[in-house]
Amino acid sequence: MSPPPLASGPGGPEALRPLLGTVLDALAAGVAERGGPLPAGGPEAVAARVADALGDVLPDTGDPDALRALVHTLAAGAADPADPLCAAHLHCPPLALATAADLAVSALNPSLDSWDQAPAASALEAAVARTLARTAGLADALVTTGGTESNQLALLLAREAHGGSVRLVCGAGAHHSLPRAAWLLGLPDPVVLPAPNGTLDPAALDQALTTLSGPLLVAATAGTTDAGLIDPLPQIAGLCDAHGVRLHVDAAYGGGLLFSDRHRDRLAGLEAAHTVTLDLHKLGWQPVAAGLLAVARPGELAVLHQHADYLNAADDSEAGLPDLLGRSLRTTRRADILKIAVTLRTLGRSGLGALVDRVCTRAGEFAELVREHPGFELYDRPVVSTVLFRPAEADDDAVAAVRRRLLYEGRAVLGRARLDGRLWLKATVLNPHTRPDDLAHLLKLAEGSTPG
C-alpha cells in the first residue's frame, strides 16, 4: 500500500486539488446547516454533535470520509466572524486572499528557525516586518503569535535593558497579558493606576513616576479590549520622556488605524514608544496568527540570541547564512508573514485604510442607532470600532442574560464589558461587509431578548 500523498513537492498541487474541493464543499454545507452566527443549543449540544461526528478518535482502520465529515462539523459548530451578527470579540473574518496565501504556507511548511529551512520566507519576513515597524514610526519588528506574545517580549526586552529587573506601570484597562507577563518573567508586582473613563490618567501616572523608584516600564494601550479606547499617548510619552522611563504601547487592536488617513492621527505619540504591539488578525483581516512587536532600538534584540550548532553554527553565520534564532522566543516558527505580505501588496495602504474606515463608520452608525433607541443606553461614541450598550433600566443580571440567551439560541454573538461599575453589552464591528440593516437587526435581537 502506497503512503498518502504529500502537500508539497512536484505532486503536491495535484494531490491537494481534489481535497480542496472536498474542504470547500464541506465548509459550505456546514455553514448552511448552522444557518446563523453560531450553533444553537449551547456547549452541551455542540459537544454532543462533535462527539457523534468524531466517533473513535483513533480507530484501528481509517475513515476516508473523515476530512469531509470533520470539516463539515467544524463549520456547522463555528462562531463565524464573517456573520455580521457575530460581533463579540476582536476576532476578524479573514480575507480570502490572505487565507489562500496561508494555504501555500501550510503546503510548503517552512520553519523560520534556520535559513536552510526557509530561504525565501526568512528574507520576506525581514523586509515586511521592517516595513510595518516603520509604518508605526519604529525601526524593526519581530513576528509573533499575537498580542500576548508581543507584550511578553516587550517586558522581557525592558527587563534586559535595565539589567535584570523592571517594574510594570499600567492602567486598570491594560490587557491581562501584561501583568501575566510580569509574573512569568519574575518581575515585581505591577503598579496599576486608575483609568477613569477607561483610559490611563496622566495625572496619576505623573504622580506614580515621581514617587516610584527603580527601573520602570509604562505600558499604554491603543485600543482597549473592553471598549476600544486609546490612552492619551502624547501626554504619556511626554511624561515618560520627562521622567526617563521606558514606554511600551499595546496597539494590538488600534494599530490598524495606521493604515487610515482618516484615523491614524488617533495614534499620535506611538512613534515615541520603545516597543509597540501590533496584531493584524484583529484590525488587519488576517487568519490567526499575525502579530508583531515593533522596536525602536534593534540592537536590543541581541539579548534574544541563542546558539544551537545544528541551526546557527558560527562558521555558517560567518559565511553569510542568516541567523534566525534571535528573531523569536520560539524555535519552530510558521511563515505567517506570507499572508501579511500578500495582503499588503494586493490592497496597499489605501485599500487597507478603506477597510478600516468602513468598520469604524459602521460602528459609529450602530452607536447612533443605540443612542436614538429609547430602550437602550449607549456608553459612548466608539473610538475605534467597538460599541458598548445596555438595555435601559436593566440591572447587570439582566444584561448578562441577554447575551447568554442570544448565544444559546444561536442568533447573535455579543461580548460583555464592565466599565464604570456596570456591565455592558459589547459589539465589535470588524466585518467590512456589514450593512446598516445588519446592525439594525442586531439591535432588534438584543431588544427581543431583554427580560420583561
GROMACS .gro file of C-alpha atoms in nm:
model
  452
    1MET     CA    1   0.000   0.000   0.000
    2SER     CA    2   0.142   0.340  -0.100
    3PRO     CA    3   0.178   0.611   0.165
    4PRO     CA    4  -0.066   0.904   0.136
    5PRO     CA    5   0.040   1.188  -0.096
    6LEU     CA    6   0.225   1.496   0.029
    7ALA     CA    7   0.111   1.858   0.005
    8SER     CA    8   0.440   1.986  -0.137
    9GLY     CA    9   0.685   1.855  -0.393
   10PRO     CA   10   0.613   1.801  -0.763
   11GLY     CA   11   0.293   1.609  -0.699
   12GLY     CA   12   0.168   1.829  -0.416
   13PRO     CA   13  -0.060   2.067  -0.607
   14GLU     CA   14  -0.242   1.785  -0.786
   15ALA     CA   15  -0.278   1.591  -0.461
   16LEU     CA   16  -0.431   1.897  -0.295
   17ARG     CA   17  -0.671   1.987  -0.575
   18PRO     CA   18  -0.946   1.727  -0.508
   19LEU     CA   19  -0.902   1.763  -0.132
   20LEU     CA   20  -0.963   2.137  -0.158
   21GLY     CA   21  -1.288   2.066  -0.337
   22THR     CA   22  -1.390   1.838  -0.051
   23VAL     CA   23  -1.300   2.103   0.206
   24LEU     CA   24  -1.483   2.383   0.026
   25ASP     CA   25  -1.796   2.171  -0.020
   26ALA     CA   26  -1.788   2.069   0.347
   27LEU     CA   27  -1.744   2.430   0.457
   28ALA     CA   28  -2.045   2.537   0.250
   29ALA     CA   29  -2.258   2.252   0.383
   30GLY     CA   30  -2.158   2.327   0.742
   31VAL     CA   31  -2.239   2.696   0.711
   32ALA     CA   32  -2.579   2.612   0.560
   33GLU     CA   33  -2.653   2.368   0.842
   34ARG     CA   34  -2.560   2.623   1.107
   35GLY     CA   35  -2.776   2.889   0.947
   36GLY     CA   36  -2.656   3.174   1.170
   37PRO     CA   37  -2.361   3.326   1.353
   38LEU     CA   38  -2.306   3.024   1.583
   39PRO     CA   39  -2.465   2.685   1.656
   40ALA     CA   40  -2.776   2.676   1.872
   41GLY     CA   41  -2.808   2.476   2.190
   42GLY     CA   42  -2.510   2.581   2.397
   43PRO     CA   43  -2.197   2.388   2.497
   44GLU     CA   44  -2.359   2.051   2.570
   45ALA     CA   45  -2.545   2.034   2.239
   46VAL     CA   46  -2.236   2.133   2.041
   47ALA     CA   47  -2.014   1.883   2.225
   48ALA     CA   48  -2.267   1.606   2.156
   49ARG     CA   49  -2.268   1.683   1.783
   50VAL     CA   50  -1.889   1.686   1.772
   51ALA     CA   51  -1.868   1.355   1.960
   52ASP     CA   52  -2.117   1.198   1.721
   53ALA     CA   53  -1.921   1.308   1.413
   54LEU     CA   54  -1.583   1.221   1.563
   55GLY     CA   55  -1.663   0.872   1.686
   56ASP     CA   56  -1.346   0.678   1.764
   57VAL     CA   57  -1.064   0.931   1.754
   58LEU     CA   58  -0.800   0.669   1.670
   59PRO     CA   59  -0.975   0.376   1.501
   60ASP     CA   60  -0.793   0.061   1.401
   61THR     CA   61  -0.892   0.125   1.041
   62GLY     CA   62  -0.904   0.476   0.899
   63ASP     CA   63  -1.211   0.651   0.757
   64PRO     CA   64  -1.159   0.805   0.410
   65ASP     CA   65  -1.459   1.033   0.473
   66ALA     CA   66  -1.302   1.194   0.783
   67LEU     CA   67  -1.190   1.512   0.605
   68ARG     CA   68  -1.537   1.593   0.476
   69ALA     CA   69  -1.717   1.491   0.797
   70LEU     CA   70  -1.495   1.681   1.039
   71VAL     CA   71  -1.465   1.998   0.831
   72HIS     CA   72  -1.845   1.995   0.799
   73THR     CA   73  -1.877   1.952   1.177
   74LEU     CA   74  -1.630   2.230   1.250
   75ALA     CA   75  -1.809   2.471   1.016
   76ALA     CA   76  -2.153   2.381   1.148
   77GLY     CA   77  -2.029   2.433   1.502
   78ALA     CA   78  -1.830   2.752   1.445
   79ALA     CA   79  -1.881   3.102   1.571
   80ASP     CA   80  -1.841   3.263   1.231
   81PRO     CA   81  -1.675   3.608   1.238
   82ALA     CA   82  -1.792   3.663   0.880
   83ASP     CA   83  -2.152   3.674   1.002
   84PRO     CA   84  -2.243   4.038   1.085
   85LEU     CA   85  -2.429   3.914   1.394
   86CYS     CA   86  -2.105   3.765   1.532
   87ALA     CA   87  -1.964   4.078   1.690
   88ALA     CA   88  -1.839   3.992   2.036
   89HIS     CA   89  -1.463   3.980   2.011
   90LEU     CA   90  -1.154   4.116   1.838
   91HIS     CA   91  -1.178   3.814   1.609
   92CYS     CA   92  -1.187   3.924   1.247
   93PRO     CA   93  -1.320   3.749   0.938
   94PRO     CA   94  -1.002   3.678   0.736
   95LEU     CA   95  -0.967   3.798   0.380
   96ALA     CA   96  -0.999   3.526   0.118
   97LEU     CA   97  -0.666   3.620  -0.040
   98ALA     CA   98  -0.486   3.604   0.296
   99THR     CA   99  -0.640   3.263   0.362
  100ALA     CA  100  -0.531   3.142   0.018
  101ALA     CA  101  -0.177   3.258   0.092
  102ASP     CA  102  -0.191   3.073   0.423
  103LEU     CA  103  -0.268   2.752   0.234
  104ALA     CA  104   0.061   2.789   0.048
  105VAL     CA  105   0.244   2.816   0.380
  106SER     CA  106   0.073   2.502   0.507
  107ALA     CA  107   0.171   2.314   0.192
  108LEU     CA  108   0.534   2.426   0.184
  109ASN     CA  109   0.570   2.414   0.565
  110PRO     CA  110   0.882   2.630   0.604
  111SER     CA  111   1.017   2.673   0.956
  112LEU     CA  112   1.177   3.004   1.043
  113ASP     CA  113   1.437   2.877   1.286
  114SER     CA  114   1.715   2.838   1.031
  115TRP     CA  115   1.778   2.978   0.684
  116ASP     CA  116   1.815   2.635   0.525
  117GLN     CA  117   1.453   2.555   0.623
  118ALA     CA  118   1.305   2.881   0.494
  119PRO     CA  119   1.530   3.067   0.247
  120ALA     CA  120   1.265   3.285   0.079
  121ALA     CA  121   1.040   3.311   0.386
  122SER     CA  122   1.323   3.447   0.602
  123ALA     CA  123   1.401   3.723   0.350
  124LEU     CA  124   1.031   3.802   0.313
  125GLU     CA  125   0.981   3.823   0.689
  126ALA     CA  126   1.274   4.060   0.736
  127ALA     CA  127   1.152   4.303   0.471
  128VAL     CA  128   0.782   4.302   0.564
  129ALA     CA  129   0.840   4.323   0.940
  130ARG     CA  130   1.073   4.619   0.894
  131THR     CA  131   0.820   4.800   0.674
  132LEU     CA  132   0.539   4.754   0.927
  133ALA     CA  133   0.763   4.877   1.209
  134ARG     CA  134   0.847   5.190   1.012
  135THR     CA  135   0.478   5.247   0.945
  136ALA     CA  136   0.443   5.274   1.323
  137GLY     CA  137   0.745   5.507   1.346
  138LEU     CA  138   0.985   5.244   1.480
  139ALA     CA  139   1.282   5.062   1.327
  140ASP     CA  140   1.224   4.686   1.312
  141ALA     CA  141   0.977   4.419   1.423
  142LEU     CA  142   0.960   4.057   1.529
  143VAL     CA  143   0.674   3.836   1.413
  144THR     CA  144   0.473   3.684   1.698
  145THR     CA  145   0.160   3.478   1.755
  146GLY     CA  146  -0.030   3.786   1.870
  147GLY     CA  147  -0.064   4.047   2.141
  148THR     CA  148   0.010   3.818   2.433
  149GLU     CA  149   0.348   3.706   2.298
  150SER     CA  150   0.432   4.060   2.184
  151ASN     CA  151   0.358   4.205   2.528
  152GLN     CA  152   0.566   3.937   2.695
  153LEU     CA  153   0.858   4.012   2.462
  154ALA     CA  154   0.825   4.385   2.535
  155LEU     CA  155   0.859   4.321   2.910
  156LEU     CA  156   1.149   4.086   2.851
  157LEU     CA  157   1.337   4.344   2.643
  158ALA     CA  158   1.268   4.609   2.909
  159ARG     CA  159   1.392   4.380   3.183
  160GLU     CA  160   1.716   4.306   3.000
  161ALA     CA  161   1.769   4.671   2.906
  162HIS     CA  162   1.755   4.753   3.278
  163GLY     CA  163   1.996   4.484   3.386
  164GLY     CA  164   1.757   4.214   3.500
  165SER     CA  165   1.456   4.381   3.660
  166VAL     CA  166   1.190   4.637   3.576
  167ARG     CA  167   0.853   4.724   3.726
  168LEU     CA  168   0.545   4.747   3.509
  169VAL     CA  169   0.324   5.055   3.544
  170CYS     CA  170  -0.008   5.035   3.359
  171GLY     CA  171  -0.368   5.147   3.371
  172ALA     CA  172  -0.661   4.946   3.503
  173GLY     CA  173  -0.773   4.892   3.142
  174ALA     CA  174  -0.448   4.730   3.027
  175HIS     CA  175  -0.467   4.385   2.871
  176HIS     CA  176  -0.441   4.094   3.113
  177SER     CA  177  -0.136   3.960   2.927
  178LEU     CA  178   0.078   4.243   3.067
  179PRO     CA  179   0.053   4.157   3.439
  180ARG     CA  180   0.069   3.791   3.342
  181ALA     CA  181   0.395   3.856   3.156
  182ALA     CA  182   0.534   4.033   3.464
  183TRP     CA  183   0.451   3.723   3.667
  184LEU     CA  184   0.603   3.486   3.411
  185LEU     CA  185   0.924   3.689   3.400
  186GLY     CA  186   0.958   3.707   3.778
  187LEU     CA  187   0.915   4.084   3.789
  188PRO     CA  188   0.779   4.285   4.084
  189ASP     CA  189   0.404   4.320   4.118
  190PRO     CA  190   0.277   4.575   3.864
  191VAL     CA  191   0.161   4.920   3.967
  192VAL     CA  192  -0.194   4.952   3.835
  193LEU     CA  193  -0.314   5.312   3.806
  194PRO     CA  194  -0.668   5.449   3.783
  195ALA     CA  195  -0.830   5.460   3.441
  196PRO     CA  196  -1.123   5.699   3.470
  197ASN     CA  197  -1.344   5.673   3.163
  198GLY     CA  198  -1.144   5.365   3.068
  199THR     CA  199  -0.811   5.534   2.987
  200LEU     CA  200  -0.490   5.583   3.183
  201ASP     CA  201  -0.495   5.904   3.390
  202PRO     CA  202  -0.186   6.119   3.309
  203ALA     CA  203  -0.201   6.295   3.647
  204ALA     CA  204  -0.193   5.961   3.830
  205LEU     CA  205   0.090   5.847   3.604
  206ASP     CA  206   0.292   6.161   3.673
  207GLN     CA  207   0.249   6.112   4.047
  208ALA     CA  208   0.348   5.746   4.024
  209LEU     CA  209   0.658   5.820   3.818
  210THR     CA  210   0.757   6.091   4.065
  211THR     CA  211   0.712   5.860   4.364
  212LEU     CA  212   0.831   5.521   4.243
  213SER     CA  213   1.197   5.424   4.239
  214GLY     CA  214   1.392   5.175   4.033
  215PRO     CA  215   1.363   5.090   3.663
  216LEU     CA  216   1.007   5.127   3.532
  217LEU     CA  217   0.818   5.033   3.217
  218VAL     CA  218   0.499   5.224   3.140
  219ALA     CA  219   0.253   5.029   2.926
  220ALA     CA  220  -0.013   5.233   2.748
  221THR     CA  221  -0.296   5.092   2.539
  222ALA     CA  222  -0.415   5.194   2.193
  223GLY     CA  223  -0.744   5.010   2.165
  224THR     CA  224  -0.857   4.853   2.491
  225THR     CA  225  -1.015   4.510   2.480
  226ASP     CA  226  -1.327   4.624   2.663
  227ALA     CA  227  -1.419   4.939   2.474
  228GLY     CA  228  -1.157   5.010   2.209
  229LEU     CA  229  -1.034   5.318   2.395
  230ILE     CA  230  -0.697   5.482   2.333
  231ASP     CA  231  -0.487   5.614   2.619
  232PRO     CA  232  -0.364   5.976   2.581
  233LEU     CA  233  -0.043   5.871   2.409
  234PRO     CA  234   0.121   6.215   2.355
  235GLN     CA  235   0.083   6.305   2.724
  236ILE     CA  236   0.200   5.964   2.838
  237ALA     CA  237   0.501   5.976   2.604
  238GLY     CA  238   0.588   6.322   2.732
  239LEU     CA  239   0.576   6.206   3.095
  240CYS     CA  240   0.790   5.902   3.017
  241ASP     CA  241   1.046   6.123   2.847
  242ALA     CA  242   1.047   6.373   3.133
  243HIS     CA  243   1.098   6.100   3.393
  244GLY     CA  244   1.343   5.897   3.184
  245VAL     CA  245   1.111   5.596   3.178
  246ARG     CA  246   1.070   5.333   2.908
  247LEU     CA  247   0.735   5.322   2.718
  248HIS     CA  248   0.554   5.027   2.563
  249VAL     CA  249   0.228   5.070   2.371
  250ASP     CA  250  -0.009   4.778   2.329
  251ALA     CA  251  -0.170   4.864   1.995
  252ALA     CA  252  -0.286   4.510   1.920
  253TYR     CA  253  -0.632   4.641   1.833
  254GLY     CA  254  -0.588   5.006   1.744
  255GLY     CA  255  -0.267   4.964   1.545
  256GLY     CA  256  -0.469   4.903   1.230
  257LEU     CA  257  -0.565   5.272   1.234
  258LEU     CA  258  -0.216   5.338   1.097
  259PHE     CA  259  -0.341   5.236   0.752
  260SER     CA  260  -0.615   5.500   0.751
  261ASP     CA  261  -0.555   5.865   0.656
  262ARG     CA  262  -0.880   5.948   0.835
  263HIS     CA  263  -0.798   5.780   1.165
  264ARG     CA  264  -0.419   5.745   1.200
  265ASP     CA  265  -0.392   6.073   1.396
  266ARG     CA  266  -0.558   5.893   1.688
  267LEU     CA  267  -0.225   5.712   1.729
  268ALA     CA  268  -0.016   6.029   1.758
  269GLY     CA  269   0.260   5.959   2.010
  270LEU     CA  270   0.300   5.596   1.908
  271GLU     CA  271   0.636   5.675   1.747
  272ALA     CA  272   0.777   5.778   2.088
  273ALA     CA  273   0.745   5.424   2.227
  274HIS     CA  274   1.039   5.190   2.274
  275THR     CA  275   0.820   4.893   2.176
  276VAL     CA  276   0.476   4.860   2.015
  277THR     CA  277   0.249   4.557   1.993
  278LEU     CA  278   0.068   4.517   1.659
  279ASP     CA  279  -0.179   4.245   1.569
  280LEU     CA  280  -0.310   4.203   1.215
  281HIS     CA  281  -0.550   3.922   1.300
  282LYS     CA  282  -0.764   4.194   1.454
  283LEU     CA  283  -0.792   4.513   1.252
  284GLY     CA  284  -0.595   4.365   0.963
  285TRP     CA  285  -0.820   4.079   0.847
  286GLN     CA  286  -0.558   3.804   0.867
  287PRO     CA  287  -0.608   3.441   0.967
  288VAL     CA  288  -0.463   3.368   1.310
  289ALA     CA  289  -0.178   3.420   1.384
  290ALA     CA  290  -0.041   3.755   1.265
  291GLY     CA  291   0.120   3.951   1.548
  292LEU     CA  292   0.429   4.170   1.563
  293LEU     CA  293   0.639   4.351   1.819
  294ALA     CA  294   0.791   4.668   1.673
  295VAL     CA  295   1.108   4.800   1.837
  296ALA     CA  296   1.275   5.140   1.826
  297ARG     CA  297   1.623   5.005   1.905
  298PRO     CA  298   1.701   4.691   1.703
  299GLY     CA  299   2.026   4.646   1.895
  300GLU     CA  300   1.823   4.544   2.200
  301LEU     CA  301   1.719   4.227   2.017
  302ALA     CA  302   2.070   4.091   2.070
  303VAL     CA  303   1.959   3.963   2.413
  304LEU     CA  304   1.738   3.708   2.236
  305HIS     CA  305   2.037   3.543   2.068
  306GLN     CA  306   2.076   3.171   2.124
  307HIS     CA  307   2.327   2.928   1.982
  308ALA     CA  308   2.246   2.578   1.858
  309ASP     CA  309   2.513   2.438   1.632
  310TYR     CA  310   2.266   2.249   1.414
  311LEU     CA  311   2.073   2.571   1.343
  312ASN     CA  312   2.320   2.861   1.354
  313ALA     CA  313   2.676   2.733   1.363
  314ALA     CA  314   2.930   3.013   1.391
  315ASP     CA  315   3.106   2.927   1.067
  316ASP     CA  316   2.770   2.924   0.882
  317SER     CA  317   2.692   3.272   1.018
  318GLU     CA  318   3.039   3.396   0.923
  319ALA     CA  319   2.981   3.256   0.573
  320GLY     CA  320   2.669   3.471   0.540
  321LEU     CA  321   2.380   3.241   0.631
  322PRO     CA  322   2.126   3.448   0.829
  323ASP     CA  323   2.090   3.361   1.198
  324LEU     CA  324   1.717   3.338   1.275
  325LEU     CA  325   1.716   3.215   1.636
  326GLY     CA  326   1.737   3.568   1.771
  327ARG     CA  327   1.417   3.667   1.591
  328SER     CA  328   1.183   3.492   1.834
  329LEU     CA  329   1.150   3.311   2.165
  330ARG     CA  330   1.019   3.016   1.964
  331THR     CA  331   1.223   2.768   1.765
  332THR     CA  332   0.989   2.617   1.504
  333ARG     CA  333   0.800   2.909   1.350
  334ARG     CA  334   0.546   2.912   1.072
  335ALA     CA  335   0.586   3.160   0.783
  336ASP     CA  336   0.289   3.370   0.893
  337ILE     CA  337   0.445   3.666   0.715
  338LEU     CA  338   0.335   3.543   0.369
  339LYS     CA  339  -0.036   3.616   0.416
  340ILE     CA  340   0.051   3.960   0.554
  341ALA     CA  341   0.280   4.033   0.261
  342VAL     CA  342   0.018   3.921   0.010
  343THR     CA  343  -0.243   4.145   0.175
  344LEU     CA  344  -0.017   4.450   0.189
  345ARG     CA  345   0.090   4.413  -0.174
  346THR     CA  346  -0.260   4.337  -0.304
  347LEU     CA  347  -0.455   4.606  -0.119
  348GLY     CA  348  -0.188   4.863  -0.047
  349ARG     CA  349  -0.216   5.113   0.235
  350SER     CA  350  -0.517   5.281   0.077
  351GLY     CA  351  -0.705   4.953   0.036
  352LEU     CA  352  -0.645   4.850   0.396
  353GLY     CA  353  -0.726   5.202   0.509
  354ALA     CA  354  -1.059   5.184   0.329
  355LEU     CA  355  -1.147   4.866   0.522
  356VAL     CA  356  -1.054   5.036   0.849
  357ASP     CA  357  -1.269   5.336   0.757
  358ARG     CA  358  -1.566   5.113   0.672
  359VAL     CA  359  -1.574   4.928   1.004
  360CYS     CA  360  -1.520   5.249   1.201
  361THR     CA  361  -1.807   5.413   1.011
  362ARG     CA  362  -2.038   5.118   1.071
  363ALA     CA  363  -1.957   5.123   1.441
  364GLY     CA  364  -2.046   5.491   1.453
  365GLU     CA  365  -2.376   5.415   1.278
  366PHE     CA  366  -2.455   5.142   1.526
  367ALA     CA  367  -2.380   5.376   1.816
  368GLU     CA  368  -2.623   5.626   1.665
  369LEU     CA  369  -2.894   5.357   1.639
  370VAL     CA  370  -2.844   5.277   2.007
  371ARG     CA  371  -2.844   5.644   2.109
  372GLU     CA  372  -3.174   5.705   1.931
  373HIS     CA  373  -3.343   5.392   2.071
  374PRO     CA  374  -3.544   5.467   2.388
  375GLY     CA  375  -3.496   5.111   2.513
  376PHE     CA  376  -3.113   5.123   2.519
  377GLU     CA  377  -2.834   5.322   2.677
  378LEU     CA  378  -2.509   5.398   2.491
  379TYR     CA  379  -2.179   5.407   2.681
  380ASP     CA  380  -2.011   5.650   2.440
  381ARG     CA  381  -1.926   5.706   2.077
  382PRO     CA  382  -1.676   5.445   1.954
  383VAL     CA  383  -1.310   5.541   1.931
  384VAL     CA  384  -1.223   5.250   1.702
  385SER     CA  385  -1.500   5.002   1.614
  386THR     CA  386  -1.634   4.881   1.950
  387VAL     CA  387  -1.973   4.992   2.080
  388LEU     CA  388  -2.089   4.937   2.439
  389PHE     CA  389  -2.461   4.949   2.513
  390ARG     CA  390  -2.716   4.805   2.752
  391PRO     CA  391  -3.094   4.784   2.792
  392ALA     CA  392  -3.217   5.095   2.969
  393GLU     CA  393  -3.312   5.042   3.334
  394ALA     CA  394  -3.179   4.683   3.330
  395ASP     CA  395  -2.961   4.551   3.609
  396ASP     CA  396  -2.637   4.363   3.543
  397ASP     CA  397  -2.803   4.023   3.574
  398ALA     CA  398  -3.050   4.116   3.302
  399VAL     CA  399  -2.770   4.241   3.075
  400ALA     CA  400  -2.580   3.914   3.117
  401ALA     CA  401  -2.898   3.719   3.048
  402VAL     CA  402  -2.949   3.898   2.714
  403ARG     CA  403  -2.608   3.788   2.592
  404ARG     CA  404  -2.643   3.427   2.706
  405ARG     CA  405  -2.991   3.389   2.560
  406LEU     CA  406  -2.870   3.502   2.218
  407LEU     CA  407  -2.572   3.265   2.242
  408TYR     CA  408  -2.777   2.960   2.338
  409GLU     CA  409  -3.030   3.031   2.065
  410GLY     CA  410  -2.753   3.073   1.807
  411ARG     CA  411  -2.892   3.409   1.699
  412ALA     CA  412  -2.611   3.656   1.779
  413VAL     CA  413  -2.272   3.678   1.948
  414LEU     CA  414  -2.232   3.986   2.167
  415GLY     CA  415  -1.949   4.042   2.412
  416ARG     CA  416  -1.955   4.184   2.761
  417ALA     CA  417  -1.751   4.454   2.932
  418ARG     CA  418  -1.754   4.613   3.276
  419LEU     CA  419  -1.695   4.988   3.286
  420ASP     CA  420  -1.796   5.249   3.541
  421GLY     CA  421  -1.904   4.967   3.771
  422ARG     CA  422  -2.172   4.841   3.532
  423LEU     CA  423  -2.200   4.555   3.285
  424TRP     CA  424  -2.238   4.644   2.917
  425LEU     CA  425  -2.311   4.450   2.601
  426LYS     CA  426  -2.026   4.483   2.351
  427ALA     CA  427  -2.049   4.486   1.972
  428THR     CA  428  -1.718   4.498   1.786
  429VAL     CA  429  -1.755   4.570   1.416
  430LEU     CA  430  -1.470   4.405   1.227
  431ASN     CA  431  -1.658   4.280   0.921
  432PRO     CA  432  -1.621   4.531   0.636
  433HIS     CA  433  -1.922   4.371   0.462
  434THR     CA  434  -2.157   4.458   0.750
  435ARG     CA  435  -2.453   4.664   0.630
  436PRO     CA  436  -2.663   4.917   0.821
  437ASP     CA  437  -2.962   4.679   0.818
  438ASP     CA  438  -2.744   4.410   0.980
  439LEU     CA  439  -2.680   4.649   1.266
  440ALA     CA  440  -3.047   4.732   1.299
  441HIS     CA  441  -3.124   4.360   1.313
  442LEU     CA  442  -2.860   4.306   1.581
  443LEU     CA  443  -3.015   4.574   1.800
  444LYS     CA  444  -3.362   4.428   1.742
  445LEU     CA  445  -3.239   4.085   1.854
  446ALA     CA  446  -3.096   4.235   2.170
  447GLU     CA  447  -3.422   4.416   2.232
  448GLY     CA  448  -3.624   4.099   2.186
  449SER     CA  449  -3.403   3.909   2.429
  450THR     CA  450  -3.429   4.163   2.709
  451PRO     CA  451  -3.610   4.011   3.010
  452GLY     CA  452  -3.953   4.169   3.056
   0.00000   0.00000   0.00000
